[in-house]
């Protein structure tokens, strides 16, 4: 499979598919007390997310450096941006949505705006907003963002890799990353390079042709991904 090289190097391992399960866009509360309860849950999720982002920032500073850690300073700025938080609160109060559904509505609004931008670099900043909102939704539902059961060595296969995913997955034996979307200027790509994880993006066929457990070679120099490589190819890459 041919894609875009976003982090150099070669990784060989078994495929592990990681795809997000979307949160249902729940609506339906009509009482003022319910809205106040959702707003309180939102504020608690914002507080927890701010603490997590600070911890991620400190971890990346210590493991890679301050330049790469600036990704999470940007995430903290997104989290505290009134344009985002105020819109979310209005969705809760005026449109009678749960906090999670309100966050999804806000993300959808910005996805439409960003999709019209001609600049690829600016479009890829949407991944940072998506990362922050996904973390907020996880905190609302009290899911453990890092609870992934991975053996190793593993090549992670997903639709889009978000910056906090890269940091969380450094705890596991990840030898390569294959994504459907994302480019070399994304913050996730920057972190993958910082941690030395080979990565290839733009593999649109990944969900159809890569299954859990498939042997993969990720060539992050030329943007190639080999599925079930023959013995000669694998020996050459090793």
CSV table of C-alpha atoms in Angstrom, one decimal:
chain,number,residue,atom,x,y,z
A,1,UNK,CA,0.0,0.0,0.0
A,2,UNK,CA,1.3,3.5,-0.9
A,3,UNK,CA,0.8,6.5,1.4
A,4,UNK,CA,2.5,9.6,2.7
A,5,UNK,CA,5.7,9.2,4.7
A,6,UNK,CA,5.2,11.3,7.9
A,7,UNK,CA,7.8,9.8,10.3
A,8,UNK,CA,10.9,8.1,9.0
A,9,UNK,CA,12.2,4.6,9.9
A,10,UNK,CA,11.0,1.0,9.5
A,11,UNK,CA,8.7,-0.9,11.8
A,12,UNK,CA,7.7,-4.6,11.6
A,13,UNK,CA,5.0,-6.1,13.7
A,14,UNK,CA,1.4,-7.3,14.0
A,15,UNK,CA,-1.5,-5.0,13.1
A,16,UNK,CA,-3.7,-3.6,15.9
A,17,UNK,CA,-6.7,-1.8,14.6
A,18,UNK,CA,-7.9,1.1,16.8
A,19,UNK,CA,-11.0,2.9,15.7
A,20,UNK,CA,-13.1,5.3,17.8
A,21,UNK,CA,-16.6,4.4,18.6
A,22,UNK,CA,-18.7,7.6,18.2
A,23,UNK,CA,-20.7,8.8,21.2
A,24,UNK,CA,-24.5,8.9,20.4
A,25,UNK,CA,-25.7,12.5,20.0
A,26,UNK,CA,-28.1,12.3,23.0
A,27,UNK,CA,-30.7,15.1,23.4
A,28,UNK,CA,-33.9,15.3,25.4
A,29,UNK,CA,-33.5,17.1,28.8
A,30,UNK,CA,-36.1,19.7,29.2
A,31,UNK,CA,-36.0,20.8,32.8
A,32,UNK,CA,-33.8,23.6,34.0
A,33,UNK,CA,-32.3,21.4,36.7
A,34,UNK,CA,-31.2,18.9,34.1
A,35,UNK,CA,-29.4,21.7,32.1
A,36,UNK,CA,-27.7,22.9,35.3
A,37,UNK,CA,-26.6,19.3,36.0
A,38,UNK,CA,-25.1,18.9,32.5
A,39,UNK,CA,-23.3,22.3,32.8
A,40,UNK,CA,-21.8,21.1,36.1
A,41,UNK,CA,-20.6,17.9,34.5
A,42,UNK,CA,-19.1,19.9,31.7
A,43,UNK,CA,-17.2,22.1,34.1
A,44,UNK,CA,-15.8,19.1,35.9
A,45,UNK,CA,-14.7,17.5,32.6
A,46,UNK,CA,-13.0,20.8,31.7
A,47,UNK,CA,-11.1,20.8,35.0
A,48,UNK,CA,-10.1,17.2,34.6
A,49,UNK,CA,-9.0,17.7,31.0
A,50,UNK,CA,-6.9,20.8,32.0
A,51,UNK,CA,-5.0,18.6,34.6
A,52,UNK,CA,-4.4,15.9,32.1
A,53,UNK,CA,-3.1,18.3,29.4
A,54,UNK,CA,-0.7,19.8,32.0
A,55,UNK,CA,0.6,16.3,32.8
A,56,UNK,CA,1.0,15.4,29.1
A,57,UNK,CA,2.9,18.6,28.6
A,58,UNK,CA,5.3,17.8,31.4
A,59,UNK,CA,5.8,14.2,30.2
A,60,UNK,CA,6.7,15.3,26.7
A,61,UNK,CA,9.0,18.0,27.9
A,62,UNK,CA,10.9,15.4,30.0
A,63,UNK,CA,11.0,12.7,27.3
A,64,UNK,CA,11.5,14.7,24.1
A,65,UNK,CA,11.7,18.5,24.7
A,66,UNK,CA,9.7,21.7,25.0
A,67,UNK,CA,9.2,22.3,21.3
A,68,UNK,CA,7.2,19.1,20.9
A,69,UNK,CA,5.4,19.7,24.2
A,70,UNK,CA,4.1,23.0,22.8
A,71,UNK,CA,1.4,20.8,21.2
A,72,UNK,CA,-0.3,20.5,24.5
A,73,UNK,CA,0.0,24.2,25.3
A,74,UNK,CA,-2.0,24.7,22.2
A,75,UNK,CA,-4.5,22.2,23.5
A,76,UNK,CA,-4.8,24.1,26.8
A,77,UNK,CA,-5.5,27.2,24.8
A,78,UNK,CA,-8.3,25.4,22.8
A,79,UNK,CA,-9.8,24.2,26.1
A,80,UNK,CA,-9.9,27.7,27.5
A,81,UNK,CA,-11.1,29.4,24.3
A,82,UNK,CA,-14.5,31.1,25.1
A,83,UNK,CA,-15.6,30.7,21.5
A,84,UNK,CA,-15.6,26.9,22.1
A,85,UNK,CA,-16.7,26.7,25.7
A,86,UNK,CA,-19.5,29.3,25.4
A,87,UNK,CA,-20.9,27.6,22.3
A,88,UNK,CA,-20.9,24.3,24.1
A,89,UNK,CA,-22.8,25.8,27.1
A,90,UNK,CA,-25.3,27.4,24.7
A,91,UNK,CA,-25.9,24.0,23.0
A,92,UNK,CA,-26.7,22.6,26.5
A,93,UNK,CA,-29.0,25.4,27.6
A,94,UNK,CA,-30.7,26.5,24.3
A,95,UNK,CA,-30.8,23.2,22.4
A,96,UNK,CA,-31.4,20.9,25.4
A,97,UNK,CA,-28.4,18.7,24.7
A,98,UNK,CA,-26.3,16.6,27.0
A,99,UNK,CA,-22.8,17.9,27.6
A,100,UNK,CA,-21.4,15.1,25.3
A,101,UNK,CA,-23.9,15.8,22.5
A,102,UNK,CA,-23.1,19.6,22.8
A,103,UNK,CA,-19.4,19.0,22.4
A,104,UNK,CA,-20.1,16.9,19.3
A,105,UNK,CA,-22.3,19.6,17.9
A,106,UNK,CA,-19.4,22.1,18.4
A,107,UNK,CA,-16.9,19.8,16.8
A,108,UNK,CA,-19.3,19.3,13.8
A,109,UNK,CA,-19.6,23.1,13.5
A,110,UNK,CA,-15.8,23.5,13.3
A,111,UNK,CA,-15.3,20.5,11.0
A,112,UNK,CA,-17.6,22.3,8.5
A,113,UNK,CA,-15.6,25.5,8.8
A,114,UNK,CA,-12.2,23.9,8.6
A,115,UNK,CA,-13.2,21.8,5.6
A,116,UNK,CA,-13.5,25.0,3.5
A,117,UNK,CA,-10.0,26.2,4.3
A,118,UNK,CA,-7.5,25.9,1.4
A,119,UNK,CA,-4.4,25.7,3.6
A,120,UNK,CA,-3.6,22.1,4.6
A,121,UNK,CA,-1.6,23.2,7.6
A,122,UNK,CA,-4.7,25.1,9.0
A,123,UNK,CA,-7.0,22.1,8.2
A,124,UNK,CA,-4.8,19.8,10.2
A,125,UNK,CA,-5.2,22.0,13.3
A,126,UNK,CA,-8.7,20.5,13.4
A,127,UNK,CA,-7.1,17.3,14.7
A,128,UNK,CA,-6.0,19.3,17.8
A,129,UNK,CA,-9.6,20.5,18.4
A,130,UNK,CA,-10.9,16.9,17.9
A,131,UNK,CA,-8.3,15.7,20.4
A,132,UNK,CA,-9.4,18.1,23.1
A,133,UNK,CA,-13.1,17.4,22.5
A,134,UNK,CA,-12.6,13.7,22.5
A,135,UNK,CA,-10.7,14.0,25.8
A,136,UNK,CA,-13.6,16.0,27.3
A,137,UNK,CA,-16.1,13.4,26.2
A,138,UNK,CA,-14.0,10.7,27.7
A,139,UNK,CA,-13.9,12.6,31.0
A,140,UNK,CA,-17.6,13.1,30.9
A,141,UNK,CA,-18.1,9.4,30.6
A,142,UNK,CA,-15.2,8.7,32.9
A,143,UNK,CA,-13.5,6.4,30.4
A,144,UNK,CA,-9.9,5.6,30.8
A,145,UNK,CA,-8.3,7.2,27.7
A,146,UNK,CA,-5.3,4.9,27.9
A,147,UNK,CA,-7.0,1.6,28.7
A,148,UNK,CA,-5.8,-0.3,25.6
A,149,UNK,CA,-4.7,-3.9,25.9
A,150,UNK,CA,-1.7,-4.1,23.5
A,151,UNK,CA,1.0,-6.7,23.2
A,152,UNK,CA,4.0,-6.1,21.0
A,153,UNK,CA,5.6,-5.4,18.7
A,154,UNK,CA,2.5,-3.8,17.3
A,155,UNK,CA,1.7,-1.6,14.3
A,156,UNK,CA,-1.2,0.7,15.2
A,157,UNK,CA,-3.8,1.0,12.4
A,158,UNK,CA,-6.4,3.8,12.8
A,159,UNK,CA,-8.4,6.4,11.0
A,160,UNK,CA,-6.6,9.4,12.5
A,161,UNK,CA,-3.9,9.5,15.2
A,162,UNK,CA,-4.3,12.4,17.7
A,163,UNK,CA,-1.4,13.9,19.6
A,164,UNK,CA,-2.5,12.5,23.0
A,165,UNK,CA,-2.7,9.0,21.5
A,166,UNK,CA,0.9,9.1,20.5
A,167,UNK,CA,2.0,10.0,24.1
A,168,UNK,CA,-0.3,7.4,25.7
A,169,UNK,CA,0.9,4.7,23.3
A,170,UNK,CA,4.6,5.2,24.1
A,171,UNK,CA,3.8,3.0,27.2
A,172,UNK,CA,3.4,0.1,24.7
A,173,UNK,CA,5.6,-1.6,22.2
A,174,UNK,CA,4.4,0.4,19.2
A,175,UNK,CA,6.8,-0.1,16.3
A,176,UNK,CA,4.8,1.7,13.5
A,177,UNK,CA,1.7,3.7,12.8
A,178,UNK,CA,-0.6,3.5,9.8
A,179,UNK,CA,-3.4,6.0,9.4
A,180,UNK,CA,-6.1,6.9,6.8
A,181,UNK,CA,-5.8,10.6,7.3
A,182,UNK,CA,-3.3,13.2,8.6
A,183,UNK,CA,-0.1,14.6,7.1
A,184,UNK,CA,3.5,15.4,7.9
A,185,UNK,CA,2.6,18.8,9.4
A,186,UNK,CA,0.2,17.3,12.0
A,187,UNK,CA,1.0,17.5,15.6
A,188,UNK,CA,0.7,13.7,15.9
A,189,UNK,CA,3.3,13.3,13.1
A,190,UNK,CA,5.6,15.7,15.0
A,191,UNK,CA,5.3,13.6,18.2
A,192,UNK,CA,5.7,10.3,16.3
A,193,UNK,CA,9.0,11.7,14.9
A,194,UNK,CA,10.0,12.8,18.3
A,195,UNK,CA,9.4,9.4,19.8
A,196,UNK,CA,11.1,7.7,16.8
A,197,UNK,CA,8.0,5.8,15.7
A,198,UNK,CA,7.8,5.2,11.9
A,199,UNK,CA,4.5,6.4,10.4
A,200,UNK,CA,2.7,6.4,7.1
A,201,UNK,CA,-0.6,8.3,6.5
A,202,UNK,CA,-3.1,8.4,3.6
A,203,UNK,CA,-3.7,4.7,3.5
A,204,UNK,CA,-7.4,4.9,2.6
A,205,UNK,CA,-7.7,1.2,2.0
A,206,UNK,CA,-6.6,0.3,5.6
A,207,UNK,CA,-10.0,-0.8,7.0
A,208,UNK,CA,-10.7,-3.0,4.1
A,209,UNK,CA,-7.3,-4.8,3.6
A,210,UNK,CA,-5.7,-4.8,7.1
A,211,UNK,CA,-7.1,-7.1,9.8
A,212,UNK,CA,-6.0,-7.5,13.4
A,213,UNK,CA,-3.0,-9.7,13.6
A,214,UNK,CA,-1.8,-9.2,10.0
A,215,UNK,CA,2.0,-9.0,9.7
A,216,UNK,CA,2.9,-5.5,8.5
A,217,UNK,CA,6.0,-3.6,7.4
A,218,UNK,CA,5.8,0.2,7.8
A,219,UNK,CA,8.4,2.1,5.7
A,220,UNK,CA,8.2,5.6,7.0
A,221,UNK,CA,10.9,6.8,4.6
A,222,UNK,CA,9.1,6.1,1.3
A,223,UNK,CA,5.5,5.8,2.5
A,224,UNK,CA,5.0,2.1,1.9
A,225,UNK,CA,3.1,-0.4,3.9
A,226,UNK,CA,3.4,-4.1,3.2
A,227,UNK,CA,0.6,-6.5,4.3
A,228,UNK,CA,1.7,-10.1,4.8
A,229,UNK,CA,5.2,-9.4,3.2
A,230,UNK,CA,7.0,-12.4,1.7
A,231,UNK,CA,10.0,-13.8,3.5
A,232,UNK,CA,12.5,-12.0,1.2
A,233,UNK,CA,10.9,-8.6,1.6
A,234,UNK,CA,10.8,-8.9,5.4
A,235,UNK,CA,14.4,-10.1,5.6
A,236,UNK,CA,15.5,-7.2,3.4
A,237,UNK,CA,13.7,-4.7,5.7
A,238,UNK,CA,15.0,-6.3,8.9
